[in-house]
């Protein structure tokens, strides 16, 4: 396969969980399927030494930050843990927060969902409510407890799409219905972020990174990956993300050309 036919590679940082007391790096299948729907190749990334992040980004055409039941550790926005019963994932924070800063600096296409939305805000200098539902004037944005996924991921509230932003340009609507499965939420928005959508209680539900308006750098609090193929709004976002990754892929060859050894026939598809 020659490079122009190669699919863009999208980094998907893993979560860290214990299965039968053994540590694992994991990523939700619905997120990886969403990256495939964008026409890209997902590459799940485990905990990585800071010195190796640039090498990872040199081979990437985009980054997809997934949701997770774990919370961003509040020490990253100078707070103590509010509810110690809720799960944390400091290993994921240690990977994603610096990775996000490096990716944004490179102008790498970035699509972030739920926890990914939250960690992008924190990585760039913002802060979070640790319990949105306890804030005066804000609603409970958590999913109903103990419900099966079709109920937990069902649309539950509208969001108002800000006029003139990336999201409006992609969706062409002033309001859309979204699902909601989060207890943390944006408290202060990081510098350089543009609000793209808000919930009826005023909570920020989407933002873009203004650094390079021509590039796709969109973060949403809801879950567009849920049954994405049947959701035209989700597919519009995924297609735009995939197109941005393809454009970056083309430019990357100029910046980081494939080593000579990778240009020989050994790359040819063994089936041909
Ligand atoms: N823990 C954070 C982020 C919530 C989140 O990402 N929920 C989705 C979890 C399951 C999935 O990956 O679909 C918060 O509570 O705000």
PDB file of C-alpha atoms and ligand atoms in Angstrom, residues 30-31 67-71 114-115 118 153 181-184 223 225, ligand 1:
ATOM      1  CA  UNK A  30     -17.317   2.003  21.002  1.00  0.00           C
ATOM      2  CA  UNK A  31     -14.575   4.664  20.942  1.00  0.00           C
ATOM      3  CA  UNK A  67     -14.625   8.980  28.202  1.00  0.00           C
ATOM      4  CA  UNK A  68     -13.997   6.982  31.347  1.00  0.00           C
ATOM      5  CA  UNK A  69     -15.726   6.290  34.669  1.00  0.00           C
ATOM      6  CA  UNK A  70     -12.609   7.738  36.342  1.00  0.00           C
ATOM      7  CA  UNK A  71     -12.281  11.408  37.257  1.00  0.00           C
ATOM      8  CA  UNK A 114     -16.544  13.404  28.192  1.00  0.00           C
ATOM      9  CA  UNK A 115     -13.506  12.698  30.381  1.00  0.00           C
ATOM     10  CA  UNK A 118     -12.543  17.519  30.895  1.00  0.00           C
ATOM     11  CA  UNK A 153     -26.753   6.679  26.862  1.00  0.00           C
ATOM     12  CA  UNK A 181     -23.102  10.682  31.855  1.00  0.00           C
ATOM     13  CA  UNK A 182     -20.857  12.889  33.944  1.00  0.00           C
ATOM     14  CA  UNK A 183     -20.451  14.186  37.487  1.00  0.00           C
ATOM     15  CA  UNK A 184     -17.520  16.494  36.748  1.00  0.00           C
ATOM     16  CA  UNK A 223     -20.990  10.741  23.979  1.00  0.00           C
ATOM     17  CA  UNK A 225     -19.527   7.562  19.897  1.00  0.00           C
TER      18      UNK A 225
HETATM   19  N1  LIG B   1     -15.723  10.429  35.249  1.00  0.00           N
HETATM   20  C1  LIG B   1     -15.999  11.689  34.613  1.00  0.00           C
HETATM   21  C2  LIG B   1     -16.160  11.498  33.108  1.00  0.00           C
HETATM   22  C3  LIG B   1     -17.423  10.761  32.777  1.00  0.00           C
HETATM   23  C4  LIG B   1     -17.359   9.858  31.550  1.00  0.00           C
HETATM   24  O1  LIG B   1     -16.443   9.887  30.746  1.00  0.00           O
HETATM   25  N2  LIG B   1     -18.384   9.006  31.481  1.00  0.00           N
HETATM   26  C5  LIG B   1     -18.426   7.908  30.548  1.00  0.00           C
HETATM   27  C6  LIG B   1     -18.007   6.625  31.263  1.00  0.00           C
HETATM   28  C7  LIG B   1     -18.310   5.348  30.503  1.00  0.00           C
HETATM   29  C8  LIG B   1     -17.906   5.427  29.022  1.00  0.00           C
HETATM   30  O2  LIG B   1     -16.699   5.463  28.718  1.00  0.00           O
HETATM   31  O3  LIG B   1     -18.803   5.512  28.163  1.00  0.00           O
HETATM   32  C9  LIG B   1     -17.242  12.359  35.193  1.00  0.00           C
HETATM   33  O4  LIG B   1     -17.992  11.680  35.903  1.00  0.00           O
HETATM   34  O5  LIG B   1     -17.464  13.550  34.908  1.00  0.00           O
END
